[in-house]
PDB file of C-alpha atoms in Angstrom:
ATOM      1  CA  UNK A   1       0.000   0.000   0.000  1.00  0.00           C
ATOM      2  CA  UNK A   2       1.185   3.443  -0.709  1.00  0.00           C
ATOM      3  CA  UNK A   3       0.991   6.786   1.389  1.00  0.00           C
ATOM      4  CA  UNK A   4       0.228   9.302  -0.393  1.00  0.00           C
ATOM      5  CA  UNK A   5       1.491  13.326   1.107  1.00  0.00           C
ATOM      6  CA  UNK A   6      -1.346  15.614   0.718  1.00  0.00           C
ATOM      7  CA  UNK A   7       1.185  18.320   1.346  1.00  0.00           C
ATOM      8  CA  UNK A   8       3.504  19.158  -0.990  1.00  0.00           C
ATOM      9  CA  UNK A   9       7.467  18.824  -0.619  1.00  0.00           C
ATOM     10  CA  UNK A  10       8.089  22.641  -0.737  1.00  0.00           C
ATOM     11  CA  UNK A  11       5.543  23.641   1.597  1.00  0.00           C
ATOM     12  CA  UNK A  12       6.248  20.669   4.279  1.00  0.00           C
ATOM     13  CA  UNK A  13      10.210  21.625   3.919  1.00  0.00           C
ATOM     14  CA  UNK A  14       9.331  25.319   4.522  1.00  0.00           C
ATOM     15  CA  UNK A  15       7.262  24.162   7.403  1.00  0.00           C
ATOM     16  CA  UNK A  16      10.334  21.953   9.032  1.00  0.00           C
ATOM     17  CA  UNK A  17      12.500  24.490   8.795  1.00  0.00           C
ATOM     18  CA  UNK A  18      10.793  27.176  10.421  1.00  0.00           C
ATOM     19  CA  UNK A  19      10.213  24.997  12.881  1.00  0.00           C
ATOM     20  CA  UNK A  20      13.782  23.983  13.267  1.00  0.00           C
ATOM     21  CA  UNK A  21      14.569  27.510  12.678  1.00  0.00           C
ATOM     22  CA  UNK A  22      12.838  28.482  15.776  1.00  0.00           C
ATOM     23  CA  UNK A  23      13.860  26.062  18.254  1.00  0.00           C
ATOM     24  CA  UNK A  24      17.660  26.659  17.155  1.00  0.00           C
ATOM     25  CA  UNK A  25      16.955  30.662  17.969  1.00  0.00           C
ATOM     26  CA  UNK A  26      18.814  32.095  21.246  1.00  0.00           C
ATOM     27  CA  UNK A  27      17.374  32.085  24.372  1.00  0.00           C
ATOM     28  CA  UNK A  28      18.903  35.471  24.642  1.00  0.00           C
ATOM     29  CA  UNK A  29      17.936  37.052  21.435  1.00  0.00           C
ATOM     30  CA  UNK A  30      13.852  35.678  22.185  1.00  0.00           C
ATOM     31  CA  UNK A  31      13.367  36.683  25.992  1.00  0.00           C
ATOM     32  CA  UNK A  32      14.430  40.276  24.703  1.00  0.00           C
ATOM     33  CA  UNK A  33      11.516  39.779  22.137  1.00  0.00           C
ATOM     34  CA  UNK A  34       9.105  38.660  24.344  1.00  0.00           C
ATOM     35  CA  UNK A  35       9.842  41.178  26.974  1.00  0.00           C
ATOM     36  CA  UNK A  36      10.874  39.510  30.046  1.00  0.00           C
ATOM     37  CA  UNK A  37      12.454  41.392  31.313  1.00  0.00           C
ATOM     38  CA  UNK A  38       9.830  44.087  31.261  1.00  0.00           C
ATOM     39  CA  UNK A  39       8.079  41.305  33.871  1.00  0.00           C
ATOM     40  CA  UNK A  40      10.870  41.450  36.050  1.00  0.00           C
ATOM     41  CA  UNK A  41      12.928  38.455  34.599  1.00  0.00           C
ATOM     42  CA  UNK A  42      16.790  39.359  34.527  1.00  0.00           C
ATOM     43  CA  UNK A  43      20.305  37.363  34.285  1.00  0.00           C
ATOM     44  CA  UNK A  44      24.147  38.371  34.116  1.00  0.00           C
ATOM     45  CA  UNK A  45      23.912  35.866  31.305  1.00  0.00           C
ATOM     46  CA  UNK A  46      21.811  33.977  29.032  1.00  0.00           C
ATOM     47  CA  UNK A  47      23.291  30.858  26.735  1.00  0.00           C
ATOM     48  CA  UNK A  48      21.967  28.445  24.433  1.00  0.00           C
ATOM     49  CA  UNK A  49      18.604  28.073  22.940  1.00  0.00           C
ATOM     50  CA  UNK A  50      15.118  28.940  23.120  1.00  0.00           C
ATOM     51  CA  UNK A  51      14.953  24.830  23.879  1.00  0.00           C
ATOM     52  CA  UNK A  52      17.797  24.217  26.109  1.00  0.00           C
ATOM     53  CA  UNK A  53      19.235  27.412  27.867  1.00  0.00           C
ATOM     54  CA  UNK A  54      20.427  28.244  30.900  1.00  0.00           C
ATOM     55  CA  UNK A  55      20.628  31.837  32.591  1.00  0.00           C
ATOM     56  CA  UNK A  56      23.368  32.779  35.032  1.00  0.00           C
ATOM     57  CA  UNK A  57      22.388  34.494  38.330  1.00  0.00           C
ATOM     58  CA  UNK A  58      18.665  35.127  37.449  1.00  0.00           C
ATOM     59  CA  UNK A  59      16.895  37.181  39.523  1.00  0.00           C
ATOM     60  CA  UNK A  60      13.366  38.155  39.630  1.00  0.00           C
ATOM     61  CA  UNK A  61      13.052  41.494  40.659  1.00  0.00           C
ATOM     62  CA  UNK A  62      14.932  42.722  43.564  1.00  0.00           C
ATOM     63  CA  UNK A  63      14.645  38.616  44.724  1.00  0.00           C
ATOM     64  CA  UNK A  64      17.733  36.060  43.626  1.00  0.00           C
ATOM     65  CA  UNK A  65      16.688  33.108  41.518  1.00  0.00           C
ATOM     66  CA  UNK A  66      20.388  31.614  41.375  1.00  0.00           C
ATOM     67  CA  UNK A  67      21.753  29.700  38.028  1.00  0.00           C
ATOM     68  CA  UNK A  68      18.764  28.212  36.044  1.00  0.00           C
ATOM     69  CA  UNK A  69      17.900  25.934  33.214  1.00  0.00           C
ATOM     70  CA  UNK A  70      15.389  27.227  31.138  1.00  0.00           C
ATOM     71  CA  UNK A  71      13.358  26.524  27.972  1.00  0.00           C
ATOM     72  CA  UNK A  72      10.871  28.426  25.706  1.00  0.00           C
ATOM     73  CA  UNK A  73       7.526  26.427  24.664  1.00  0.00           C
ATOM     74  CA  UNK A  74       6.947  26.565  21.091  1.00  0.00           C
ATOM     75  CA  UNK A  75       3.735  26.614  20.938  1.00  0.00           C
ATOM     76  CA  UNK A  76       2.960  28.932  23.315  1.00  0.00           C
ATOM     77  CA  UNK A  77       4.859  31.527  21.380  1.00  0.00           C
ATOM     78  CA  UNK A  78       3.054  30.618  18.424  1.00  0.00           C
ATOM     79  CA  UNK A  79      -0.436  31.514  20.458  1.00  0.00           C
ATOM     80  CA  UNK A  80       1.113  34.503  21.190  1.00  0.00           C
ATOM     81  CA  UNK A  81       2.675  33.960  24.634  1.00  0.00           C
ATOM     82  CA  UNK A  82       6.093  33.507  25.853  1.00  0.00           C
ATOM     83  CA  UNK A  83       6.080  31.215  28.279  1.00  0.00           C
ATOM     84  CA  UNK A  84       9.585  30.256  29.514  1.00  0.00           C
ATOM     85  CA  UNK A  85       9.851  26.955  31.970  1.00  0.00           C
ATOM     86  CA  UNK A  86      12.445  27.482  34.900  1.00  0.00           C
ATOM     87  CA  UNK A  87      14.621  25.304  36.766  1.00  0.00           C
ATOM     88  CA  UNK A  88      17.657  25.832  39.426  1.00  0.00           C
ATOM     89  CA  UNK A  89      20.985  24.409  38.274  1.00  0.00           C
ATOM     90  CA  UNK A  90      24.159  24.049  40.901  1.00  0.00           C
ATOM     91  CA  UNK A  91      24.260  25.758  43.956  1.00  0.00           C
ATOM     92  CA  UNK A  92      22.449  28.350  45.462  1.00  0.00           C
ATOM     93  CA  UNK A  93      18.212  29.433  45.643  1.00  0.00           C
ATOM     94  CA  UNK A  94      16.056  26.162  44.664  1.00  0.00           C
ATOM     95  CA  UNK A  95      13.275  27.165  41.588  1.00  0.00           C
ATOM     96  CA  UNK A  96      10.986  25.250  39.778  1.00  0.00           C
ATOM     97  CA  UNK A  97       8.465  26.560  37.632  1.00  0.00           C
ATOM     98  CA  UNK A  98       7.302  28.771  34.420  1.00  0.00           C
ATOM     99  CA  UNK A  99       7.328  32.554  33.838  1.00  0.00           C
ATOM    100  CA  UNK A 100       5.018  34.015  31.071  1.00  0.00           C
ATOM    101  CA  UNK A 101       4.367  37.085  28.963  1.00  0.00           C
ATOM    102  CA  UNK A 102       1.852  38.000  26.993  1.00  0.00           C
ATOM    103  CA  UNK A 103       0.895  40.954  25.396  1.00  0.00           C
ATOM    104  CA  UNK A 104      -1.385  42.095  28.031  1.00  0.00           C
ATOM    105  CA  UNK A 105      -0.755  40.181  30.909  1.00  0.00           C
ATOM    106  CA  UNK A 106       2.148  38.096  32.795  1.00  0.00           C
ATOM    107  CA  UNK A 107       2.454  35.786  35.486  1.00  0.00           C
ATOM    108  CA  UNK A 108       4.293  32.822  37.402  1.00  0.00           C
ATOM    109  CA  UNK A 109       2.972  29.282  36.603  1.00  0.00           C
ATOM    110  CA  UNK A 110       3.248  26.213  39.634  1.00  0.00           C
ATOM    111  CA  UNK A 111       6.132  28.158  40.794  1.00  0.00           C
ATOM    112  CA  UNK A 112       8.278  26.118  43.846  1.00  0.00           C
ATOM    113  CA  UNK A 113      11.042  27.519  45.140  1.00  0.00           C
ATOM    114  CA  UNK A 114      13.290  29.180  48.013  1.00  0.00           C
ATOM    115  CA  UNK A 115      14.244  33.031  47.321  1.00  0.00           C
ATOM    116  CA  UNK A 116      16.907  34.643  49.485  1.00  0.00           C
ATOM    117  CA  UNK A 117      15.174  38.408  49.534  1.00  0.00           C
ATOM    118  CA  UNK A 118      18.165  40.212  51.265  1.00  0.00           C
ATOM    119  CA  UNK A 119      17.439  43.566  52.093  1.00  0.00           C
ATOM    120  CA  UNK A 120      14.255  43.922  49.859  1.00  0.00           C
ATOM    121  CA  UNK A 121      11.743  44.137  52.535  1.00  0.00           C
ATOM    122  CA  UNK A 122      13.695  46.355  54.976  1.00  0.00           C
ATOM    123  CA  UNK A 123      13.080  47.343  57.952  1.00  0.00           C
ATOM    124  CA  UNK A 124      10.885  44.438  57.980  1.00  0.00           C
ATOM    125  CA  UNK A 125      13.018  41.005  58.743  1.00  0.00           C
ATOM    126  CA  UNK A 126      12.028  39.020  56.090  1.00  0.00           C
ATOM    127  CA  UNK A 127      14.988  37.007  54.964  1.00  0.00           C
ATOM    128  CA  UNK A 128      13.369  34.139  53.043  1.00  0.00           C
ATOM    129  CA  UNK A 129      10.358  33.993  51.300  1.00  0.00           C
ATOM    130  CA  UNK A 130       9.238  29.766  50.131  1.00  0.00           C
ATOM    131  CA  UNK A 131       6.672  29.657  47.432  1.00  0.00           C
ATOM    132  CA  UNK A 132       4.763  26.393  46.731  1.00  0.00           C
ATOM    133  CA  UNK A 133       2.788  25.697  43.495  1.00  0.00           C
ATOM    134  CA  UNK A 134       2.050  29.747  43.816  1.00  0.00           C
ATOM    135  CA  UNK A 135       0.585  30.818  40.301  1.00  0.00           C
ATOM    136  CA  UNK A 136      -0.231  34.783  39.713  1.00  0.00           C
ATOM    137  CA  UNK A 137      -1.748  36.231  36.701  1.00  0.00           C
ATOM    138  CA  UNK A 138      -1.307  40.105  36.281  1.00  0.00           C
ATOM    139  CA  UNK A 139      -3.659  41.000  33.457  1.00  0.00           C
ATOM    140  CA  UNK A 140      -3.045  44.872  31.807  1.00  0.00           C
ATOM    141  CA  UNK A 141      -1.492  45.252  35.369  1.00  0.00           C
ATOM    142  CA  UNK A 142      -3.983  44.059  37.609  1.00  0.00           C
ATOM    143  CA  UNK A 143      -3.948  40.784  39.685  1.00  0.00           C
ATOM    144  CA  UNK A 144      -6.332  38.554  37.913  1.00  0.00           C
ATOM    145  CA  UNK A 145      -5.429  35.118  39.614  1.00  0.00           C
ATOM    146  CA  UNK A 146      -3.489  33.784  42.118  1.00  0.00           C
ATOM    147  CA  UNK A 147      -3.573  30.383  44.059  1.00  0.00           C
ATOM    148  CA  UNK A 148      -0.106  28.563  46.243  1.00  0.00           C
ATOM    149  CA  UNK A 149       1.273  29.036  49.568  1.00  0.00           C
ATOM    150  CA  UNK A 150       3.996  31.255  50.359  1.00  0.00           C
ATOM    151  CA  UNK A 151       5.846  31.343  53.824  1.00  0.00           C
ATOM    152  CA  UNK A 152       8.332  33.589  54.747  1.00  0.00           C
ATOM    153  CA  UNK A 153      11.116  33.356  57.303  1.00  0.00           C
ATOM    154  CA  UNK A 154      11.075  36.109  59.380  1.00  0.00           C
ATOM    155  CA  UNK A 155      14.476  36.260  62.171  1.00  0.00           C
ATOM    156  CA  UNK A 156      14.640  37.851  65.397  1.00  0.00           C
ATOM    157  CA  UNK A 157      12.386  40.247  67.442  1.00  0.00           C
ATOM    158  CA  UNK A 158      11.559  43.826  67.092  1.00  0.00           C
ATOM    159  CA  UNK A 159      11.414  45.707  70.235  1.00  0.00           C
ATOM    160  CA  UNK A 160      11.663  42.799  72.156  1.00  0.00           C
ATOM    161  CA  UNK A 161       8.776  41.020  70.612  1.00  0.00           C
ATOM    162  CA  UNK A 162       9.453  37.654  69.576  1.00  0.00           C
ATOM    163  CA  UNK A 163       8.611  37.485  65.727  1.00  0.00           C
ATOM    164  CA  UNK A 164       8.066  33.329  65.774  1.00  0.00           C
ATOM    165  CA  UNK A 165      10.773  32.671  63.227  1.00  0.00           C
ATOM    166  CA  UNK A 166       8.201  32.028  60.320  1.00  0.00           C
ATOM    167  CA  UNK A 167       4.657  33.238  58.850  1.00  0.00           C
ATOM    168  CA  UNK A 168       2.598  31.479  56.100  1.00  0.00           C
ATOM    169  CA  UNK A 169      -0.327  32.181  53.893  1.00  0.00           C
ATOM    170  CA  UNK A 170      -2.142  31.915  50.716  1.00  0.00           C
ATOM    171  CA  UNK A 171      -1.687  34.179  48.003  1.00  0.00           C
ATOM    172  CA  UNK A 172      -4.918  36.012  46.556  1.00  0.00           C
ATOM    173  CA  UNK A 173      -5.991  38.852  44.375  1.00  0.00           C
ATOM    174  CA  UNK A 174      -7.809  42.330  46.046  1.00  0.00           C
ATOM    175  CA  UNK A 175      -8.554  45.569  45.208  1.00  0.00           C
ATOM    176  CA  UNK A 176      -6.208  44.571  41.201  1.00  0.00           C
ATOM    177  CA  UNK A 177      -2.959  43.820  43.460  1.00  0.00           C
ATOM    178  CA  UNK A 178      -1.331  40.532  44.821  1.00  0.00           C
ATOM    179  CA  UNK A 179      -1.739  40.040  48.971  1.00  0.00           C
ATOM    180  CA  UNK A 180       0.006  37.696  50.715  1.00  0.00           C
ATOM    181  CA  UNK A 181      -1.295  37.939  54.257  1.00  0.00           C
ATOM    182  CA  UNK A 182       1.097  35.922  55.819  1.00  0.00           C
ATOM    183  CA  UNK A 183       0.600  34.477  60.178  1.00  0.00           C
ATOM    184  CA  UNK A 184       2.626  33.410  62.799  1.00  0.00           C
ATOM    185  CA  UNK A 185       1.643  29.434  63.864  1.00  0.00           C
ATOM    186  CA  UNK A 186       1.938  30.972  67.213  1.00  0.00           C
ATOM    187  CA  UNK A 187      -0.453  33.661  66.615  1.00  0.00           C
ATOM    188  CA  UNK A 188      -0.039  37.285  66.870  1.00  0.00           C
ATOM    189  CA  UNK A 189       2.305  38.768  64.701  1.00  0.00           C
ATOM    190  CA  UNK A 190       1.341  38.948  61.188  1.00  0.00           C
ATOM    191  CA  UNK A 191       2.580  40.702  57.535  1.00  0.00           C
ATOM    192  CA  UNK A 192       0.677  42.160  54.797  1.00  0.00           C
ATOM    193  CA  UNK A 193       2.256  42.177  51.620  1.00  0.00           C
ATOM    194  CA  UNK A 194       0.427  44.029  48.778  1.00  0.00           C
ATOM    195  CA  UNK A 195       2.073  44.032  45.303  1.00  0.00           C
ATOM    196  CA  UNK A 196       0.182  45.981  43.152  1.00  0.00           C
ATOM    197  CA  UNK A 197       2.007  45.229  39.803  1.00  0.00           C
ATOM    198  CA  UNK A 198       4.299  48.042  38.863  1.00  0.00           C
ATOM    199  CA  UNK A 199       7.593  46.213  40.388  1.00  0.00           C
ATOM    200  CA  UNK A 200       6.850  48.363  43.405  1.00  0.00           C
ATOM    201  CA  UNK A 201       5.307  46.612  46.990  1.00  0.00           C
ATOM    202  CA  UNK A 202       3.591  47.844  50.872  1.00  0.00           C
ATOM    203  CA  UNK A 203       4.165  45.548  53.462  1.00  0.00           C
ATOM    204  CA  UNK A 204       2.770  45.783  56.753  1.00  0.00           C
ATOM    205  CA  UNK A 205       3.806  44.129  60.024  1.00  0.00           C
ATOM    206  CA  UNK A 206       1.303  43.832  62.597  1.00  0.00           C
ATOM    207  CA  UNK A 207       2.315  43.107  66.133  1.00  0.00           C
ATOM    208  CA  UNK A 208      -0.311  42.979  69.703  1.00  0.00           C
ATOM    209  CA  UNK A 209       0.386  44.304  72.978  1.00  0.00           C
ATOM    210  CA  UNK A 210      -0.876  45.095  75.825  1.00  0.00           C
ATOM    211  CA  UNK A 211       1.602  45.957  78.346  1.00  0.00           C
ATOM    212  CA  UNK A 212       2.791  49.675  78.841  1.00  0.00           C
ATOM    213  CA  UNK A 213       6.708  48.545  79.027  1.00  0.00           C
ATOM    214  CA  UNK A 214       6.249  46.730  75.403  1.00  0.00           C
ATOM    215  CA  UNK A 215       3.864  49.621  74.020  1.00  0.00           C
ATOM    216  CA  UNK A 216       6.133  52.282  74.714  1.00  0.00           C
ATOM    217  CA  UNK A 217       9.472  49.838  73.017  1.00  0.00           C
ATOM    218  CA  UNK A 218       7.321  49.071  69.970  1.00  0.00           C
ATOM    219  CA  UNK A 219       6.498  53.328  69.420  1.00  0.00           C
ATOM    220  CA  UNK A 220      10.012  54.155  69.844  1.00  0.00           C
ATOM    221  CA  UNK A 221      11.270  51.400  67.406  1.00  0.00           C
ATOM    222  CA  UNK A 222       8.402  53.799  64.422  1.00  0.00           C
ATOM    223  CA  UNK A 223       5.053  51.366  64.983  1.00  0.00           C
ATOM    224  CA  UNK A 224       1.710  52.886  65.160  1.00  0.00           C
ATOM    225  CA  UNK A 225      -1.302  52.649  66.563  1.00  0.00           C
ATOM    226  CA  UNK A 226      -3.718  50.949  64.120  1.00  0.00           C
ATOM    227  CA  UNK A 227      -7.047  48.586  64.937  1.00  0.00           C
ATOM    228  CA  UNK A 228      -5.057  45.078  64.815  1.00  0.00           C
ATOM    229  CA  UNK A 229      -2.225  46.242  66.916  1.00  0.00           C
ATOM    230  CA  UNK A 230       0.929  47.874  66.217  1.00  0.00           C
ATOM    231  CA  UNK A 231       1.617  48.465  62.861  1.00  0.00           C
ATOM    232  CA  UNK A 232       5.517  48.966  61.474  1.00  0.00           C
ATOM    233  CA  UNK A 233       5.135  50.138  56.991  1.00  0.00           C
ATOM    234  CA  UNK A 234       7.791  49.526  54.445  1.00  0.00           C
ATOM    235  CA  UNK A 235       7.489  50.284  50.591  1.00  0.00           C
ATOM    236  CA  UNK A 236       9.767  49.835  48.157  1.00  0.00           C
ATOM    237  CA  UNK A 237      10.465  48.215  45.190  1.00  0.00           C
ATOM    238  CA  UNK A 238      10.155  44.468  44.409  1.00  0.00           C
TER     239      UNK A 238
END
């Protein structure tokens, strides 16, 4: 029996070879297309191709990502997205996940990772922040979706308040910006974190009391007075 192509040579060769074409391009030269970076997606260095890359000390806004794997889907870019897949390489912050762009919106996908966040949230002690299977969808700016746990590590006490070591909480969309209202397990002490979508974030950290002695430490050290408790502000940018 004989097959018969209903497609003829020229047109199927044209067809392999853009496809070819594409998934020979650099990873480097097509994240610059797609605007990536524009969604907060950087690296000292980008090598290889759109289907096996890897990018040297990523970062993700102010937050390191460490050395990562990554790969471009095809198709996605052909429906008009750029959807890059992520993975940590060597030594350093653990990430698993995707990152994509479209025109009019971007987002994380199933992201899992640990981020070192330095001195981003300062004066707030947040020196870790642990994502797991978090997904967030900014559409034209504006938190459409979001879904995953993150916890943050939070070291120390402030004014002689004991900050539990460690506050968790599922992210969610309000108001067009990404919350993370994040708890002590012991109770208490909490952080807002509101990130509205232009790279730039307000966190709140809520503390009780009660007692004069810890009242007066906690107004000296810049909290206020609010309805929950004692309330210490940082902005800045993410």
């Amino acid at each position: 029996m004989k097959l018969r192509l209903q497609t003829r040579p020229a047109v199927l060769f044209g067809a392999m070879f853009a496809a070819a074409l594409l998934l020979l391009l650099p990873l480097r030269l097509v994240a610059g297309w797609a605007g990536l970076g524009d969604a907060g997606l950087s690296a000292r260095a980008v090598h290889g191709s759109v289907w096996f890359g890897t990018m040297d000390e990523a970062a993700f806004g102010g937050v390191a990502l460490g050395d990562l794997r990554a790969r471009l889907s095809p198709l996605n870019l052909l429906l008009g997205q750029a959807r890059v897949a992520v993975q940590g390489r060597g030594a350093g912050p653990t990430a698993q996940g995707a990152v994509t762009v479209s025109r009019h919106s971007s987002g994380i996908d199933n992201v899992s990772a640990s981020l070192p966040t330095g001195a981003v949230f300062a004066p707030l002690p947040i020196s870790q922040l642990d994502l797991s299977a978090a997904s967030v969808r900014f559409d034209d700016g504006r938190c459409a979706r979001a879904q995953g746990t993150v916890r943050a590590a939070v070291t120390g006490n402030i004014a002689g308040v004991d900050l539990g070591g460690s506050m968790s909480g599922a992210a969610r969309c309000d108001g067009g910006a990404l919350v993370l209202p994040l708890r002590s397990a012991a109770g208490g002490a909490a952080i807002d974190l509101r990130l509205p979508g232009n790279g730039r974030f307000h966190a709140d950290l809520i503390l009780p009391a009660s007692d004069a002695a810890t009242i007066t430490r906690l107004q000296l050290a810049g909290f206020q007075a609010g309805p929950r408790g004692y309330t210490l502000s940082a902005e800045g940018r993410f």
